[in-house]
Coordinates of C-alpha atoms in Angstrom, one line a residue:
Chain A
X178 CA 5.2 56.1 -18.1
X179 CA 7.7 58.8 -17.0
X180 CA 11.3 58.1 -16.7
X181 CA 12.9 57.8 -13.3
X182 CA 15.1 60.8 -13.8
X183 CA 12.1 62.9 -14.6
X184 CA 10.3 61.9 -11.6
X185 CA 13.0 62.9 -9.3
X186 CA 14.3 65.9 -10.9
X187 CA 11.1 67.3 -12.2
X188 CA 9.4 67.3 -15.6
X189 CA 6.6 69.2 -17.4
X190 CA 3.7 68.0 -19.4
X191 CA 3.2 70.0 -22.7
X192 CA 0.0 69.8 -24.8
X193 CA 0.0 70.8 -28.4
X194 CA -2.2 70.3 -31.5
X195 CA -1.6 66.8 -33.2
X196 CA -1.2 68.6 -36.4
X197 CA 1.9 70.4 -35.2
X198 CA 3.5 67.3 -33.9
X199 CA 5.8 66.6 -36.7
X200 CA 7.1 70.3 -36.7
X201 CA 7.7 70.1 -33.0
X202 CA 9.4 66.7 -33.3
X203 CA 11.8 67.8 -36.0
X204 CA 12.4 71.0 -33.9
X205 CA 13.3 68.8 -30.8
X206 CA 15.5 66.4 -32.8
X207 CA 17.5 69.4 -34.3
X208 CA 18.0 70.9 -30.8
X209 CA 18.8 67.6 -29.1
X210 CA 16.2 68.2 -26.3
X211 CA 15.5 64.8 -24.8
X212 CA 11.7 64.3 -24.6
X213 CA 9.0 61.8 -25.1
X214 CA 6.2 62.6 -27.7
X215 CA 3.1 60.8 -27.8
X216 CA 0.9 60.8 -30.8
X217 CA -2.1 62.4 -29.0
X218 CA 0.1 65.6 -28.8
X219 CA 1.4 65.2 -25.1
X220 CA 5.0 65.9 -24.7
X221 CA 7.1 65.1 -21.5
X222 CA 10.1 67.3 -21.2
X223 CA 12.6 67.5 -18.3
X224 CA 12.3 70.6 -16.1
X225 CA 15.8 71.6 -16.6
X226 CA 15.4 71.6 -20.6
X227 CA 12.0 73.5 -20.4
X228 CA 13.5 76.9 -20.8
X229 CA 15.4 75.9 -23.9
X230 CA 12.2 74.4 -25.1
X231 CA 10.3 77.4 -24.6
X232 CA 12.8 79.5 -26.6
X233 CA 12.6 77.1 -29.6
X234 CA 8.9 77.0 -29.7
X235 CA 8.2 80.5 -29.1
X236 CA 6.3 82.0 -32.1
X237 CA 6.3 78.6 -34.0
X238 CA 3.9 76.3 -32.2
X239 CA 1.3 77.1 -29.6
X240 CA 1.5 74.9 -26.6
X241 CA 0.0 74.5 -22.9
X242 CA 2.7 73.5 -20.4
X243 CA 1.7 72.3 -17.0
X244 CA 3.4 73.4 -13.7
X245 CA 6.5 71.5 -12.6
X246 CA 5.6 67.8 -11.7
X247 CA 7.6 65.0 -10.1
X248 CA 9.5 65.3 -6.8
X249 CA 11.0 68.6 -7.9
X250 CA 7.6 70.0 -8.5
X251 CA 6.3 68.9 -5.2
X252 CA 9.3 70.6 -3.6
X253 CA 8.8 73.9 -5.4
X254 CA 5.0 73.8 -4.2
X255 CA 6.2 73.2 -0.7
X256 CA 9.1 75.6 -0.7
X257 CA 7.0 78.5 0.7
X258 CA 5.6 76.1 3.6
X259 CA 8.8 76.2 5.6
X260 CA 7.3 74.5 8.5
X261 CA 6.3 71.3 6.3
X262 CA 9.7 70.9 5.1
X263 CA 11.5 71.6 8.3
X264 CA 9.2 69.0 10.0
X265 CA 10.0 66.5 7.4
X266 CA 13.9 67.2 7.7
X267 CA 13.7 67.0 11.6
X268 CA 11.7 63.8 11.6
X269 CA 14.2 62.3 9.1
X270 CA 17.1 63.5 11.3
X271 CA 15.6 62.0 14.5
X272 CA 14.8 58.7 12.9
X273 CA 18.3 58.5 11.8
X274 CA 19.6 59.5 15.1
X275 CA 17.4 57.1 17.0
X276 CA 17.9 54.1 14.8
X277 CA 21.7 54.4 15.6
X278 CA 21.2 53.7 19.2
X279 CA 20.8 50.1 20.8
X280 CA 17.1 50.2 22.1
X281 CA 17.1 46.6 23.4
X282 CA 19.3 43.6 24.1
X283 CA 17.8 40.1 23.9
X284 CA 19.4 37.0 25.0
X285 CA 18.7 33.5 24.1
X286 CA 20.3 30.2 24.6
X287 CA 21.3 30.5 28.2
X288 CA 20.2 28.1 30.9
X289 CA 22.5 28.3 33.9
X290 CA 23.9 31.8 33.3
X291 CA 21.1 34.4 34.2
X292 CA 20.2 37.2 31.8
X293 CA 21.4 39.8 34.5
X294 CA 24.7 38.3 34.6
X295 CA 25.2 38.3 30.8
X296 CA 23.7 42.0 30.6
X297 CA 26.5 43.0 33.2
X298 CA 29.1 41.3 31.1
X299 CA 27.9 42.9 28.0
X300 CA 27.9 46.4 29.5
X301 CA 31.4 45.8 30.7
X302 CA 32.4 44.9 27.1
X303 CA 30.6 48.1 25.6
X304 CA 27.1 47.1 24.5
X305 CA 24.1 48.0 26.4
X306 CA 20.8 49.8 25.9
X307 CA 21.6 53.4 25.0
X308 CA 25.0 52.6 23.3
X309 CA 25.6 53.8 19.8
X310 CA 25.7 51.0 17.2
X311 CA 29.0 52.7 15.5
X312 CA 30.8 52.5 18.8
X313 CA 30.0 48.7 19.2
X314 CA 32.3 46.3 17.9
X315 CA 30.5 43.0 18.0
X316 CA 33.5 40.7 17.3
X317 CA 35.5 42.4 20.2
X318 CA 32.6 41.8 22.7
X319 CA 32.2 38.2 21.4
X320 CA 36.0 37.6 22.1
X321 CA 35.8 39.4 25.5
X322 CA 32.9 37.2 26.6
X323 CA 34.5 34.0 25.4
X324 CA 37.8 34.9 27.2
X325 CA 36.4 36.0 30.5
X326 CA 33.6 33.6 31.0
X327 CA 34.4 30.0 31.3
X328 CA 30.8 28.9 31.1
X329 CA 30.3 30.0 27.6
X330 CA 31.2 27.8 24.7
X331 CA 29.9 29.8 21.9
X332 CA 28.5 33.4 21.4
X333 CA 27.2 35.4 18.5
X334 CA 25.9 39.0 18.6
X335 CA 23.4 40.0 15.8
X336 CA 21.9 43.5 15.0
X337 CA 18.4 43.3 13.8
X338 CA 17.2 46.8 13.4
X339 CA 17.7 48.5 16.8
X340 CA 17.7 45.3 18.7
X341 CA 20.9 43.5 19.7
X342 CA 20.3 39.4 19.8
X343 CA 22.9 37.6 21.9
X344 CA 22.8 34.0 21.3
X345 CA 25.0 31.7 23.2
X346 CA 25.7 28.2 23.9
X347 CA 26.9 27.3 27.5
X348 CA 29.6 24.6 28.1
X349 CA 28.3 21.4 29.3
X350 CA 28.6 20.9 33.1
X351 CA 31.5 18.6 33.9
X352 CA 31.1 19.1 37.5
X353 CA 31.3 15.6 39.0
X354 CA 29.2 14.7 42.0
X355 CA 30.8 14.1 45.3
X356 CA 30.6 10.4 44.8
X357 CA 32.6 10.5 41.7
X358 CA 35.1 12.8 43.3
X359 CA 35.7 10.4 46.1
X360 CA 36.3 7.2 44.0
X361 CA 33.0 7.3 42.2
X362 CA 31.9 3.6 42.6
X363 CA 28.6 2.9 41.3
X364 CA 26.4 0.0 40.0
X365 CA 23.9 0.3 37.2
X366 CA 20.3 -0.8 38.4
X367 CA 17.2 -1.2 36.5
X368 CA 14.7 1.7 36.7
X369 CA 11.7 -0.7 35.5
X370 CA 10.4 -4.1 35.3
X371 CA 11.7 -5.3 31.9
X372 CA 13.2 -8.0 29.6
X373 CA 16.8 -7.4 28.8
X374 CA 17.0 -6.8 25.0
X375 CA 20.5 -5.6 24.6
X376 CA 23.4 -4.8 27.1
X377 CA 26.8 -3.4 26.5
X378 CA 29.3 -2.8 29.1
X379 CA 32.0 -0.3 29.0
X380 CA 33.3 -0.7 32.5
X381 CA 32.3 -3.3 35.2
X382 CA 30.8 -6.6 35.2
X383 CA 27.5 -7.6 33.5
X384 CA 25.0 -9.3 36.0
X385 CA 22.4 -9.9 33.3
X386 CA 22.2 -11.1 29.8
X387 CA 19.8 -10.5 26.8
X388 CA 16.5 -12.3 27.5
X389 CA 16.6 -12.1 31.4
X390 CA 13.7 -10.6 33.2
X391 CA 14.6 -7.9 35.6
X392 CA 12.7 -5.9 38.3
X393 CA 13.2 -2.4 39.1
X394 CA 16.2 -2.1 41.3
X395 CA 18.0 -5.1 40.2
X396 CA 21.8 -4.8 39.4
X397 CA 22.4 -5.0 35.8
X398 CA 26.1 -3.9 35.8
X399 CA 28.1 -4.3 38.9
X400 CA 30.8 -1.7 39.8
X401 CA 33.4 -4.5 40.2
X402 CA 36.3 -5.5 37.8
X403 CA 36.5 -9.1 38.3
X404 CA 39.7 -9.4 36.3
X405 CA 41.6 -7.1 38.6
X406 CA 40.7 -9.3 41.6
X407 CA 37.6 -7.8 42.6
X408 CA 38.5 -4.2 42.5
X409 CA 35.7 -1.6 42.6
X410 CA 34.9 0.7 39.8
X411 CA 32.5 3.3 38.4
X412 CA 30.2 1.0 36.3
X413 CA 29.4 2.4 32.8
X414 CA 27.3 0.7 30.0
X415 CA 24.1 0.8 28.3
X416 CA 21.2 -1.4 28.9
X417 CA 18.2 -1.7 26.4
X418 CA 15.1 -3.2 28.0
X419 CA 11.7 -4.3 26.5
X420 CA 8.9 -3.1 28.6
X421 CA 5.3 -4.3 28.3
X422 CA 2.7 -1.7 29.6
X423 CA -0.9 -1.2 29.5
X424 CA -2.3 2.3 29.5
X425 CA -5.9 2.7 30.5
X426 CA -8.3 5.9 30.3
X427 CA -11.9 6.1 31.4
X428 CA -14.0 9.0 30.4
X429 CA -17.4 9.7 32.0
X430 CA -20.3 10.7 29.9
X431 CA -21.2 13.8 31.8
X432 CA -18.8 16.7 32.0
X433 CA -18.6 20.4 32.8
X434 CA -19.0 22.5 29.8
X435 CA -17.3 25.9 29.9
X436 CA -18.7 28.5 27.6
X437 CA -16.8 31.7 27.1
X438 CA -19.1 34.7 27.4
X439 CA -16.6 37.4 27.4
X440 CA -13.3 39.0 28.7
X441 CA -12.8 41.2 31.7
X442 CA -9.7 43.6 31.4
X443 CA -7.5 43.0 34.2
X444 CA -4.5 45.3 33.4
X445 CA -2.8 47.3 30.8
X446 CA 0.9 48.1 30.5
X447 CA 2.8 50.2 28.1
X448 CA 6.1 48.7 27.7
X449 CA 8.9 51.3 26.3
X450 CA 12.5 49.9 25.9
X451 CA 12.6 47.7 29.0
X452 CA 10.4 49.9 31.2
X453 CA 6.8 49.2 31.9
X454 CA 4.3 51.9 32.4
X455 CA 1.0 50.8 34.1
X456 CA -2.1 52.4 32.4
X457 CA -4.8 50.6 34.4
X458 CA -5.1 47.7 36.9
X459 CA -8.2 46.2 38.3
X460 CA -7.7 44.7 41.8
X461 CA -9.5 41.4 42.0
X462 CA -10.3 38.8 44.8
X463 CA -7.2 36.9 45.2
X464 CA -8.9 33.9 46.7
X465 CA -11.1 33.4 43.7
X466 CA -9.5 31.1 41.1
X467 CA -9.6 32.2 37.5
X468 CA -7.5 32.2 34.3
X469 CA -5.4 35.3 33.4
X470 CA -4.5 35.6 29.9
X471 CA -1.4 37.7 29.1
X472 CA -1.4 39.2 25.7
X473 CA 1.6 41.1 24.3
X474 CA 0.8 43.3 21.2
X475 CA 3.8 44.5 19.5
X476 CA 3.9 47.1 16.7
X477 CA 6.2 47.3 13.5
X478 CA 7.1 49.7 10.8
X479 CA 6.1 48.6 7.3
X480 CA 5.9 45.1 8.7
X481 CA 9.7 44.8 8.9
X482 CA 11.0 46.9 11.6
X483 CA 9.8 46.2 15.2
X484 CA 9.2 49.3 17.2
X485 CA 10.5 49.7 20.7
X486 CA 7.2 49.8 22.4
X487 CA 4.4 47.3 23.0
X488 CA 1.2 46.9 24.8
X489 CA 0.7 44.2 27.6
X490 CA -2.8 43.3 28.1
X491 CA -4.1 41.1 30.7
X492 CA -7.5 39.8 30.8
X493 CA -9.7 37.3 32.6
X494 CA -12.0 35.2 30.4
X495 CA -15.4 34.7 31.8
X496 CA -17.3 31.5 31.6
X497 CA -20.5 29.9 32.2
X498 CA -20.4 26.4 33.5
X499 CA -23.0 23.9 32.9
X500 CA -23.5 20.0 33.0
X501 CA -23.4 18.5 29.5
X502 CA -23.0 14.9 28.1
X503 CA -20.8 13.7 25.5
X504 CA -22.2 11.9 22.4
X505 CA -20.8 8.6 21.4
X506 CA -18.4 10.2 19.0
X507 CA -17.4 12.8 21.2
X508 CA -16.6 10.4 24.1
X509 CA -14.5 8.3 21.8
X510 CA -12.7 11.2 20.6
X511 CA -11.8 12.5 24.1
X512 CA -10.7 9.1 25.1
X513 CA -8.5 8.9 22.3
X514 CA -6.8 12.2 22.8
X515 CA -6.2 11.5 26.5
X516 CA -4.8 8.1 25.9
X517 CA -2.5 9.5 23.1
X518 CA -1.2 12.2 25.4
X519 CA -0.6 9.5 28.1
X520 CA 1.3 7.1 25.6
X521 CA 3.4 10.0 24.3
X522 CA 4.5 11.0 27.7
X523 CA 5.5 7.5 28.4
X524 CA 7.2 7.0 25.2
X525 CA 9.9 9.7 25.7
X526 CA 13.3 8.6 24.8
X527 CA 11.9 5.2 23.9
X528 CA 11.4 3.3 20.7
X529 CA 8.0 2.1 20.2
X530 CA 7.8 -1.6 19.1
X531 CA 4.1 -2.3 19.0
X532 CA 0.9 -0.9 20.1
X533 CA -2.6 -2.3 20.3
X534 CA -5.6 -0.3 21.2
X535 CA -9.1 -1.5 22.5
X536 CA -12.1 0.5 23.6
X537 CA -15.5 -0.3 24.7
X538 CA -18.7 1.5 26.3
X539 CA -19.1 1.0 29.9
X540 CA -22.0 2.1 32.3
X541 CA -20.3 5.4 33.1
X542 CA -19.0 6.3 29.8
X543 CA -16.0 4.9 27.7
X544 CA -13.1 2.9 28.4
X545 CA -10.0 2.7 26.2
X546 CA -6.6 1.1 26.8
X547 CA -3.5 0.6 24.9
X548 CA -1.2 -2.3 25.2
X549 CA 2.4 -1.0 24.2
X550 CA 5.6 -2.7 24.0
X551 CA 8.7 -0.5 23.8
X552 CA 12.5 -0.5 24.1
X553 CA 14.2 1.9 26.5
X554 CA 17.5 2.6 28.3
X555 CA 16.6 1.3 31.7
X556 CA 20.1 1.6 33.4
X557 CA 20.5 4.1 36.2
X558 CA 23.7 4.8 38.4
X559 CA 23.5 3.8 42.1
X560 CA 26.6 5.0 43.9
X561 CA 27.8 3.1 46.9
X562 CA 30.8 3.8 49.4
X563 CA 33.3 1.2 50.3
X564 CA 34.4 1.2 54.0
Chain L
X254 CA 7.2 41.7 -39.6
X255 CA 7.7 41.0 -36.0
X256 CA 7.6 37.6 -34.6
X257 CA 5.1 37.7 -31.7
X258 CA 5.8 34.2 -30.5
X259 CA 9.5 34.7 -30.3
X260 CA 10.6 33.7 -26.7
X261 CA 14.1 35.1 -26.4
X262 CA 14.9 38.8 -26.5
X263 CA 15.2 40.1 -30.1
X264 CA 18.2 42.2 -30.3
X265 CA 19.3 43.4 -33.6
X266 CA 21.9 46.0 -34.3
X267 CA 22.7 46.7 -38.0
X268 CA 23.9 49.2 -40.3
X269 CA 21.9 49.0 -43.6
X270 CA 23.2 51.2 -46.1
X271 CA 23.7 54.3 -43.9
X272 CA 20.7 53.6 -41.8
X273 CA 21.7 52.6 -38.5
X274 CA 19.3 51.0 -36.0
X275 CA 19.1 49.0 -32.8
X276 CA 16.0 47.0 -32.0
X277 CA 15.0 45.5 -28.7
X278 CA 11.9 43.6 -27.6
X279 CA 10.1 45.1 -24.5
X280 CA 6.7 45.0 -22.7
X281 CA 5.1 47.6 -25.2
X282 CA 6.2 45.6 -28.2
X283 CA 9.6 46.8 -29.5
X284 CA 11.7 49.8 -29.4
X285 CA 13.9 50.8 -32.2
X286 CA 16.8 53.3 -31.8
X287 CA 17.7 55.2 -35.0
X288 CA 20.6 57.5 -35.5
X289 CA 21.3 60.3 -37.8
X290 CA 17.7 61.5 -37.8
X291 CA 17.1 65.1 -38.9
X292 CA 13.5 65.5 -38.9
X293 CA 10.1 64.0 -38.9
X294 CA 7.5 64.5 -41.7
X295 CA 4.7 62.4 -40.5
X296 CA 3.6 61.3 -36.9
X297 CA 0.5 59.5 -35.9
X298 CA -0.4 56.7 -33.7
X299 CA 0.2 54.1 -36.7
X300 CA 2.7 55.6 -38.9
X301 CA 5.9 57.8 -38.3
X302 CA 8.0 59.0 -41.2
X303 CA 11.5 60.0 -40.2
X304 CA 14.1 61.9 -42.4
X305 CA 17.9 61.4 -42.5
X306 CA 20.5 62.5 -44.8
X307 CA 20.4 59.3 -46.7
X308 CA 16.7 58.9 -47.2
X309 CA 13.5 58.3 -45.1
X310 CA 12.3 55.6 -42.7
X311 CA 8.7 54.7 -42.5
X312 CA 7.7 53.0 -39.3
X313 CA 4.3 51.4 -39.3
X314 CA 2.5 49.8 -36.5
X315 CA 0.4 50.5 -33.5
X316 CA 0.5 52.7 -30.4
X317 CA 3.7 54.2 -31.6
X318 CA 5.4 57.2 -29.7
X319 CA 8.8 58.8 -30.1
X320 CA 11.4 59.5 -27.6
X321 CA 14.1 62.1 -28.5
X322 CA 17.7 61.7 -27.4
X323 CA 20.8 63.8 -27.8
X324 CA 22.9 63.6 -31.0
X325 CA 20.1 63.0 -33.5
X326 CA 19.1 59.7 -31.8
X327 CA 15.4 58.7 -31.8
X328 CA 13.7 55.9 -30.3
X329 CA 10.4 54.6 -31.6
X330 CA 8.5 52.3 -29.2
X331 CA 5.3 50.3 -29.8
X332 CA 4.0 47.4 -31.7
X333 CA 6.1 47.8 -34.9
X334 CA 4.7 46.2 -37.9
X335 CA 6.9 47.3 -40.8
X336 CA 10.0 49.4 -41.3
X337 CA 10.3 50.8 -44.8
X338 CA 13.6 52.3 -46.0
X339 CA 13.6 54.6 -49.0
X340 CA 16.8 56.5 -50.4
X341 CA 17.1 60.0 -51.4
X342 CA 18.4 63.4 -50.5
X343 CA 16.6 65.2 -47.7

């Protein structure tokens, strides 16, 4: 193993007879020439000590020296090939210059504020595609955005490679509907048939109590303050209802089996910075339905730095369709999958209390049903005007 | 004798009657840095005989090699089994 300073600044490998090794070592020790000596007669000497080494050994010990090795050795070999050296320097220079420019700005976290609005604000603050990183003061841009835009609650600008990532959080919409502006009287009504599990009133008068059965549309909290002699108000509160529901799924034995036989290229675009360059496009019959798969292929340097160009491929998968029949196991599996997805969509923002699932084979195929009981906030505001 | 099952890094610095050496464990076995060396009288894969003003140092082991540094400092690296000091004028 060669030391790192020898690798960078160059070294030579010298070969002598093992019998002369002890003489050579003594000479090197007395001359204080740093070197590494192996018992097989190989010596490694730094390039800058080689001339001194040669003077000391001249006439005393026979040796064979290699050409300069290491990085310095390579440089000496290439010194006469000016074009290679120049091109390496020019490439390094271009890489350094290009990596100091903002090549892309990516925005995340915005919902109501459009990307183009944010890009305009950023360019006014000094950061846009093509600006130099050294001239971008991220903290100043963040402060300007927060001061000038009321809709932004938090913003952060990060640099990853040559891309600026802008993350922001918008302020919650405190805009009141017209009803609320004009007095804002409302009742809270039930959204579904259920049994009241829990009711907590912040403002208004409760019209139901836990254990009552209500239907969709029934008033749960009235927008009336009975203590103030019947004054109207904006009812507020939370009502949890227990809902019993049955979800049923039927799956037919026969189905259309799609087998993918290949992909038909549809279009290919080369994306450089934010510009898209169409390489080829196949024009298809627009009335015919088909799936179009959009695949973006990005490239990176050494797996760490994303390059500023990508390939956008669109293709149409081609299928053959034939009629097939599910086996018993398959039909149960399909029914289960469909029932699960229906159940999950039903249970959004709810707490599941119990679920029982039944299944049986029918003439057409298979039927599966789930009896679910869950708790959910069933209150919904219903505004009214007073005349 | 070197202890091969020793888990910590062995670091020994000492001056033993005019012989000064520093020893460290490493991946190749051990490296011993000796000061005040004026010459080498024997050098092979398994035995190195060094000369100093105060005497001789014989290092016995396996796969030994020498690194020479400035100011008469010499480092021997390898699987060192024995270090024998002998006194006398060189």
